[in-house]
mmCIF file of C-alpha atoms in Angstrom:
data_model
loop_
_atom_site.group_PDB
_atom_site.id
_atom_site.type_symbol
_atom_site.label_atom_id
_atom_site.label_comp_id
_atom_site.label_asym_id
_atom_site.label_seq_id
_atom_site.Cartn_x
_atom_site.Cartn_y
_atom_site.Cartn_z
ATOM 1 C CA UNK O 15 0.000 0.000 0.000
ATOM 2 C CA UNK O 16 1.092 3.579 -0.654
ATOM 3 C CA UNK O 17 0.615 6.613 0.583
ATOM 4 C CA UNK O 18 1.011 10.197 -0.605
ATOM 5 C CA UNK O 19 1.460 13.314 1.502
ATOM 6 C CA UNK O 20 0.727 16.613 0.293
ATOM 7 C CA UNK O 21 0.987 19.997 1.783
ATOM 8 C CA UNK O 22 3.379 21.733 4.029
ATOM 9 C CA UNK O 23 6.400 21.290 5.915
ATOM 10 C CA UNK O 24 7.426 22.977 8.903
ATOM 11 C CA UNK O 25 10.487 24.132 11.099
ATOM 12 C CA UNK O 26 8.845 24.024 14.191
ATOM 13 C CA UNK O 27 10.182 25.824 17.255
ATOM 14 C CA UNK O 28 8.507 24.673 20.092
ATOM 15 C CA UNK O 29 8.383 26.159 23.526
ATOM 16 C CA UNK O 30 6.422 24.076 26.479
ATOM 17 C CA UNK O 31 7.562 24.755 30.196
ATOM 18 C CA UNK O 32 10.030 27.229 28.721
ATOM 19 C CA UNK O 33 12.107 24.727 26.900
ATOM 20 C CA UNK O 34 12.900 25.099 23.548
ATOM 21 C CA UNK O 35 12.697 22.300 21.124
ATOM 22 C CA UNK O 36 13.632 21.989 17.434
ATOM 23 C CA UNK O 37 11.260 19.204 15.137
ATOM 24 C CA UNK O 38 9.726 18.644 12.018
ATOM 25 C CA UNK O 39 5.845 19.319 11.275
ATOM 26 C CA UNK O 40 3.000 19.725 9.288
ATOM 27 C CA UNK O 41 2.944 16.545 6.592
ATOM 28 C CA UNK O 42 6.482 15.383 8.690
ATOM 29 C CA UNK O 43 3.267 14.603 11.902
ATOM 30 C CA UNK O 44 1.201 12.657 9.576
ATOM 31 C CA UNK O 45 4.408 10.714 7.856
ATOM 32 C CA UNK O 46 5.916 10.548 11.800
ATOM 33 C CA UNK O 47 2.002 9.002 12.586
ATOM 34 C CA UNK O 48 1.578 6.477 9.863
ATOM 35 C CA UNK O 49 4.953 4.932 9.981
ATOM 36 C CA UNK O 50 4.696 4.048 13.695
ATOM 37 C CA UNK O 51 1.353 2.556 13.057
ATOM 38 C CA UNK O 52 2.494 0.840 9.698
ATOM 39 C CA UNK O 53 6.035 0.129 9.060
ATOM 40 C CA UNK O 54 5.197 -1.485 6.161
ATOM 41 C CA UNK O 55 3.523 1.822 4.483
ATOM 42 C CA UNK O 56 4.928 2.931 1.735
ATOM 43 C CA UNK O 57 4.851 6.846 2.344
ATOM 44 C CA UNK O 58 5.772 9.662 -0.494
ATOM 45 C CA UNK O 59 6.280 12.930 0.794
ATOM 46 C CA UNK O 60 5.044 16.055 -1.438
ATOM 47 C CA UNK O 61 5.691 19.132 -0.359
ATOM 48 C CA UNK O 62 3.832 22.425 -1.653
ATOM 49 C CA UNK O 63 5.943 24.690 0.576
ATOM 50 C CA UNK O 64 8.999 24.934 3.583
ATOM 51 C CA UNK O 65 7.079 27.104 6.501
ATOM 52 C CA UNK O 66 8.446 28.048 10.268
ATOM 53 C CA UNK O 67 6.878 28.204 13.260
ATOM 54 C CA UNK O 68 6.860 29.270 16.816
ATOM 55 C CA UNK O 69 4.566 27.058 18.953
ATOM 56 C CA UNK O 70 3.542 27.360 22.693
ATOM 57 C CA UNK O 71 2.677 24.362 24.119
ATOM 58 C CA UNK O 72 0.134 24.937 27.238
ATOM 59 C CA UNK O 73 -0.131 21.100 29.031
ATOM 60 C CA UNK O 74 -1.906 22.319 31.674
ATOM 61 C CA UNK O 75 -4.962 23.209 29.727
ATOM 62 C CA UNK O 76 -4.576 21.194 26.592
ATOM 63 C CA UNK O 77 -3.907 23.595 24.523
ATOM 64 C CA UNK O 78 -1.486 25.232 21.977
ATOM 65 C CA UNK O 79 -1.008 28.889 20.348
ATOM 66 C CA UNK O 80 1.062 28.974 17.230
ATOM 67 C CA UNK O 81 2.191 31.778 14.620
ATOM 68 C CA UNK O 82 3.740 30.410 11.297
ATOM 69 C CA UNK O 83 4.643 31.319 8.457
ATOM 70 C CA UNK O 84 3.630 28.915 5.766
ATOM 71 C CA UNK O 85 5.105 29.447 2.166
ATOM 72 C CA UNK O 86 8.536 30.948 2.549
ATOM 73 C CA UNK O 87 9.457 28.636 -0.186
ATOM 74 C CA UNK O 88 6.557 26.648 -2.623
ATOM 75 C CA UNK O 89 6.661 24.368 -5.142
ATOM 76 C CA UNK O 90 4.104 22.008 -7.179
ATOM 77 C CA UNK O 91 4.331 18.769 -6.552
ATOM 78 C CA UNK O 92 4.916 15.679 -8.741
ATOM 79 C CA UNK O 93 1.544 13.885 -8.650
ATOM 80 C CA UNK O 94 2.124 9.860 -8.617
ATOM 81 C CA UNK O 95 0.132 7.320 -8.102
ATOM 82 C CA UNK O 96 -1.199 6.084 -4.530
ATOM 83 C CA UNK O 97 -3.815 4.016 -2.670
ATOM 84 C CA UNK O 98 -4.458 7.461 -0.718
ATOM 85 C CA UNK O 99 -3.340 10.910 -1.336
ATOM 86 C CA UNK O 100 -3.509 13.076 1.578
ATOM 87 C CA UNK O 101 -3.689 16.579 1.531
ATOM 88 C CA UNK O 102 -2.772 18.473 4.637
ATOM 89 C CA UNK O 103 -3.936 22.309 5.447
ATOM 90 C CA UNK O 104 -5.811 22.367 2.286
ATOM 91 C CA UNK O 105 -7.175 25.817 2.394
ATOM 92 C CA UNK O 106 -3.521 27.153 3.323
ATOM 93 C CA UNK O 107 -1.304 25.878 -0.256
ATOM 94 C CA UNK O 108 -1.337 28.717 -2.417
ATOM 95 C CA UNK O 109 -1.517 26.986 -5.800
ATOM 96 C CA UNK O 110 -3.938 23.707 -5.908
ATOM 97 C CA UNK O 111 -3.358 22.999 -9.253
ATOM 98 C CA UNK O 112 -1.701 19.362 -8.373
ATOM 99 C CA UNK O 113 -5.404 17.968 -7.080
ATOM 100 C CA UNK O 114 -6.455 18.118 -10.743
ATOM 101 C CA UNK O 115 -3.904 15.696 -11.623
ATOM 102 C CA UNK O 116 -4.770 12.983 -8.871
ATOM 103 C CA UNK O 117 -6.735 10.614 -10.875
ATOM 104 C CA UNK O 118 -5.966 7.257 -8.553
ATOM 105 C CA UNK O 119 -6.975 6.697 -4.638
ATOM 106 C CA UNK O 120 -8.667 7.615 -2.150
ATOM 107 C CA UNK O 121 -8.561 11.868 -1.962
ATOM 108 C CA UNK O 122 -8.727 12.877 2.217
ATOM 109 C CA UNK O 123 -7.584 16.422 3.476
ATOM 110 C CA UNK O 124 -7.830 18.127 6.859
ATOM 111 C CA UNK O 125 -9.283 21.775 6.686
ATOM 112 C CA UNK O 126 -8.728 25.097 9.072
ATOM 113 C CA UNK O 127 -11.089 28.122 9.524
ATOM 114 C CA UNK O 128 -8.969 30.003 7.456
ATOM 115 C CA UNK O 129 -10.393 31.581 4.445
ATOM 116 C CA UNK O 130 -11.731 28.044 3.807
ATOM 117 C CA UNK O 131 -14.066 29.513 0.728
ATOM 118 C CA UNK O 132 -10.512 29.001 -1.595
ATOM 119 C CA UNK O 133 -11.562 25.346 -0.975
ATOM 120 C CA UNK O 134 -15.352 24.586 -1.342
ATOM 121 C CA UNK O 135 -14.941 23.940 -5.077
ATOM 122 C CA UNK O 136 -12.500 21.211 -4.239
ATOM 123 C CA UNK O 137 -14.718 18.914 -1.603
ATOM 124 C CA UNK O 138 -16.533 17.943 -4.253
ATOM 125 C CA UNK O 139 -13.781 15.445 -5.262
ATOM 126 C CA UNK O 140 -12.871 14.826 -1.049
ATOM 127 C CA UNK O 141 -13.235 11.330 -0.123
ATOM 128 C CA UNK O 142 -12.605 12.242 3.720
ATOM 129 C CA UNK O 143 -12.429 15.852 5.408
ATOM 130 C CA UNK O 144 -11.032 16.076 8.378
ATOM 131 C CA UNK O 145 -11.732 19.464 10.356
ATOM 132 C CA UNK O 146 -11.301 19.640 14.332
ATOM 133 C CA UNK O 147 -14.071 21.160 15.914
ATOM 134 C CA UNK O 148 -12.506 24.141 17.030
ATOM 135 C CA UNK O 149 -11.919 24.717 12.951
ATOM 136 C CA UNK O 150 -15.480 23.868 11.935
ATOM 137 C CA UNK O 151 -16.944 27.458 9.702
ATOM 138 C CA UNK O 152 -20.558 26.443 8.712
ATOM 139 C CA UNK O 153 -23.309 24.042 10.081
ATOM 140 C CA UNK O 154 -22.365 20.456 9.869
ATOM 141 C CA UNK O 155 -24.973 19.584 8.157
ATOM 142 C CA UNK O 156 -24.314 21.831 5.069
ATOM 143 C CA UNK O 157 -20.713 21.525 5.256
ATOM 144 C CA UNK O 158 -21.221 17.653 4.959
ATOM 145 C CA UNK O 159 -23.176 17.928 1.844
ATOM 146 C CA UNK O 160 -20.123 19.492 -0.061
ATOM 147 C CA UNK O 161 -18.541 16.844 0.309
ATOM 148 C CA UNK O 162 -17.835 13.947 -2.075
ATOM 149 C CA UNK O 163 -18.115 11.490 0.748
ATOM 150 C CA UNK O 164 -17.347 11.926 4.600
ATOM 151 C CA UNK O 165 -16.472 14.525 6.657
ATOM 152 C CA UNK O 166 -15.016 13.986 10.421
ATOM 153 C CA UNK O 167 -15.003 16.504 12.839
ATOM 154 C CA UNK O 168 -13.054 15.413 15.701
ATOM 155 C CA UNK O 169 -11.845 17.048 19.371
ATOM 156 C CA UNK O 170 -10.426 15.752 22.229
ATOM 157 C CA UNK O 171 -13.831 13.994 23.407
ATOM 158 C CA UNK O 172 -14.734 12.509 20.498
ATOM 159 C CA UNK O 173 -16.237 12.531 16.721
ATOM 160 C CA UNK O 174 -19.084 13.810 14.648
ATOM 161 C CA UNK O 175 -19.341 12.159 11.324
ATOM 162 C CA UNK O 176 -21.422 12.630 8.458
ATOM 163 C CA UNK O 177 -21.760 10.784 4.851
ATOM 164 C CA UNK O 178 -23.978 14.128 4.019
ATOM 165 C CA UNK O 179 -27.065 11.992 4.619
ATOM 166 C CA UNK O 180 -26.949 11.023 8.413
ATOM 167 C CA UNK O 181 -24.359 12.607 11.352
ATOM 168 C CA UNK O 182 -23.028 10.411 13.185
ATOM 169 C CA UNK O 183 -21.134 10.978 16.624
ATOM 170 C CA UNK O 184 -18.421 8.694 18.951
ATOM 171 C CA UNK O 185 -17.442 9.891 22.424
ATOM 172 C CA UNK O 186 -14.245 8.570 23.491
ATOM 173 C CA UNK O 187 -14.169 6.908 26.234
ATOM 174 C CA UNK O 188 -13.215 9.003 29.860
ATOM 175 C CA UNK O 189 -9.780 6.595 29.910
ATOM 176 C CA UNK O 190 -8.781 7.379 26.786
ATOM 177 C CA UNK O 191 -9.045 11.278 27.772
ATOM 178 C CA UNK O 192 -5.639 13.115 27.666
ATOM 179 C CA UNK O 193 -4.934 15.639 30.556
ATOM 180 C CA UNK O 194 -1.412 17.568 31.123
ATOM 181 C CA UNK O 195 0.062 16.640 28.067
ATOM 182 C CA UNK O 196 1.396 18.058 24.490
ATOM 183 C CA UNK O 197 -1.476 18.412 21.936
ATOM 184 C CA UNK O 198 0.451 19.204 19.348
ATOM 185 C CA UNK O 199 0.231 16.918 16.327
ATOM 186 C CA UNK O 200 -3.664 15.331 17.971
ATOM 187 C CA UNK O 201 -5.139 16.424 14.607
ATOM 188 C CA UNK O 202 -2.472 15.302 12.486
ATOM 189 C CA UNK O 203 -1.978 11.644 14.159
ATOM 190 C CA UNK O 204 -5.957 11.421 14.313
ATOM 191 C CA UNK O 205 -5.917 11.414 10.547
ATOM 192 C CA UNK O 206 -2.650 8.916 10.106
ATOM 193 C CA UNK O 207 -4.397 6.800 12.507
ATOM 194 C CA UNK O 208 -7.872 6.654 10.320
ATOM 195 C CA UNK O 209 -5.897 6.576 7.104
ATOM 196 C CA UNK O 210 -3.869 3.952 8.404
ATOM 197 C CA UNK O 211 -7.208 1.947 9.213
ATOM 198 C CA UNK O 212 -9.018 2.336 6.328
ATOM 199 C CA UNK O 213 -6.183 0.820 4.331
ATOM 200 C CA UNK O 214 -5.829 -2.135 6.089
ATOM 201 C CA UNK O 215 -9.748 -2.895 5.647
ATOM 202 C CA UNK O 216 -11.583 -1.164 8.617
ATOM 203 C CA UNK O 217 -14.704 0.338 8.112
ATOM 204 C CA UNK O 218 -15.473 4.572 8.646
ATOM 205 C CA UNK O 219 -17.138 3.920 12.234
ATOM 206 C CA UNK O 220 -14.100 1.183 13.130
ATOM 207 C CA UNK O 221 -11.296 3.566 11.833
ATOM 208 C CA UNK O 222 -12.736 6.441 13.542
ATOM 209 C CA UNK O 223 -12.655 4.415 16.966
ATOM 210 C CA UNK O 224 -9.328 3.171 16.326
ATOM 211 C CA UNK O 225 -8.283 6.848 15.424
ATOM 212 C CA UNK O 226 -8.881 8.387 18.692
ATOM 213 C CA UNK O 227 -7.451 5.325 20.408
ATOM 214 C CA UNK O 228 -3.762 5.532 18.648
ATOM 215 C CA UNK O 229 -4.116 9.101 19.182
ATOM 216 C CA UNK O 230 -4.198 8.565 22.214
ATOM 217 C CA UNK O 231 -1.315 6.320 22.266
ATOM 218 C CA UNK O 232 0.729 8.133 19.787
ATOM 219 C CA UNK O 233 0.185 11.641 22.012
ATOM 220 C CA UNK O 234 1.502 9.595 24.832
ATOM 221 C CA UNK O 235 4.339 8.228 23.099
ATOM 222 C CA UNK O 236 5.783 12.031 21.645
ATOM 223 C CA UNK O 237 4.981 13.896 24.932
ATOM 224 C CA UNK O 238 7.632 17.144 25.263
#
């Protein structure tokens, strides 16, 4: 199975209990996501553009606050072929030309509140948004009609799903709940996680589950 990751990549600087550290992010949390769910995934990275940012981790209060800057440097991508083709940050790539050449795979992308009407002539070909609740522009049920086939909006408690026709919703369970720890990344390994399901034969409602639950895990294992 293959794999294709498109969007940004970051230099993040991250600051939690004033300490500084250094990583990777953007489509780098997805790739860092799938691979320690699926070794055996192939993964291509496609980068539309190198960003920085500063992030400031509050544990505490589950929370972050970042300010980025995300096309110091863009490109278009080489479109191949995949099994899925990921799109990260949709609304924030400058040039979406590339979609138009994805002709193979499944088609998911996560979505911000951020001039998201650049994007609404795109959902129509979207497999599987992905928008955290905190994101989420328009009612669910009208946003879930624009698109091709599901969107997921997911927080820290849980999911509301729709196929456009029926919504859906999954509460995760109180043990599963994450207190005092880094958030960064949740959104990002929530959507390796259901990617990573759905290609190994799970249905929506069982990758959704199974999302929040290596989310879980995969939070725990990166904690700053």
């Amino acid at each position: 199975m293959k794999c294709n990751l498109y969007g940004h990549l970051f230099v993040d600087r991250i600051i939690s209990d004033f300490k500084e550290k250094t990583t990777l992010g953007g489509i780098a949390n997805v790739w860092s996501g799938l691979k320690q769910l699926n070794q055996n995934l192939t993964i291509g990275l496609k980068p539309t553009s190198i960003g920085e940012a500063i992030i400031l981790v509050d544990k505490e209060n589950n929370q972050r606050v970042s300010k980025g800057i995300h096309n110091l440097k863009t490109c278009l991508p080489t479109v191949e072929k995949a099994d899925w083709n990921h799109i990260a940050y949709i609304n924030q790539i400058e040039d979406l030309s590339f979609i138009d050449k994805i002709d193979k795979g499944i088609i998911s992308a996560d979505l911000t509140k951020e001039k998201p009407e650049n994007v609404l002539d795109y959902l129509k070909i979207i497999d599987y948004l992905f928008i955290s609740k905190e994101d989420l522009f328009m009612d669910v049920e009208d946003l879930g009609k624009k698109v091709k086939g599901w969107l997921i909006i997911h927080d820290p408690q849980g999911s509301v799903y729709t196929d456009g026709k029926k919504i859906f919703d999954y509460k995760l369970p109180d043990d599963l709940f994450l207190t005092n720890v880094n958030v960064l990344g949740a959104g990002d390994f929530f959507a390796s996680g259901f990617i990573n399901e759905r290609l190994t034969g799970s249905d929506e409602q069982t990758s959704i589950k199974k999302a929040h639950e290596n989310t879980t895990k995969l939070l725990n294992r990166n904690l700053i």
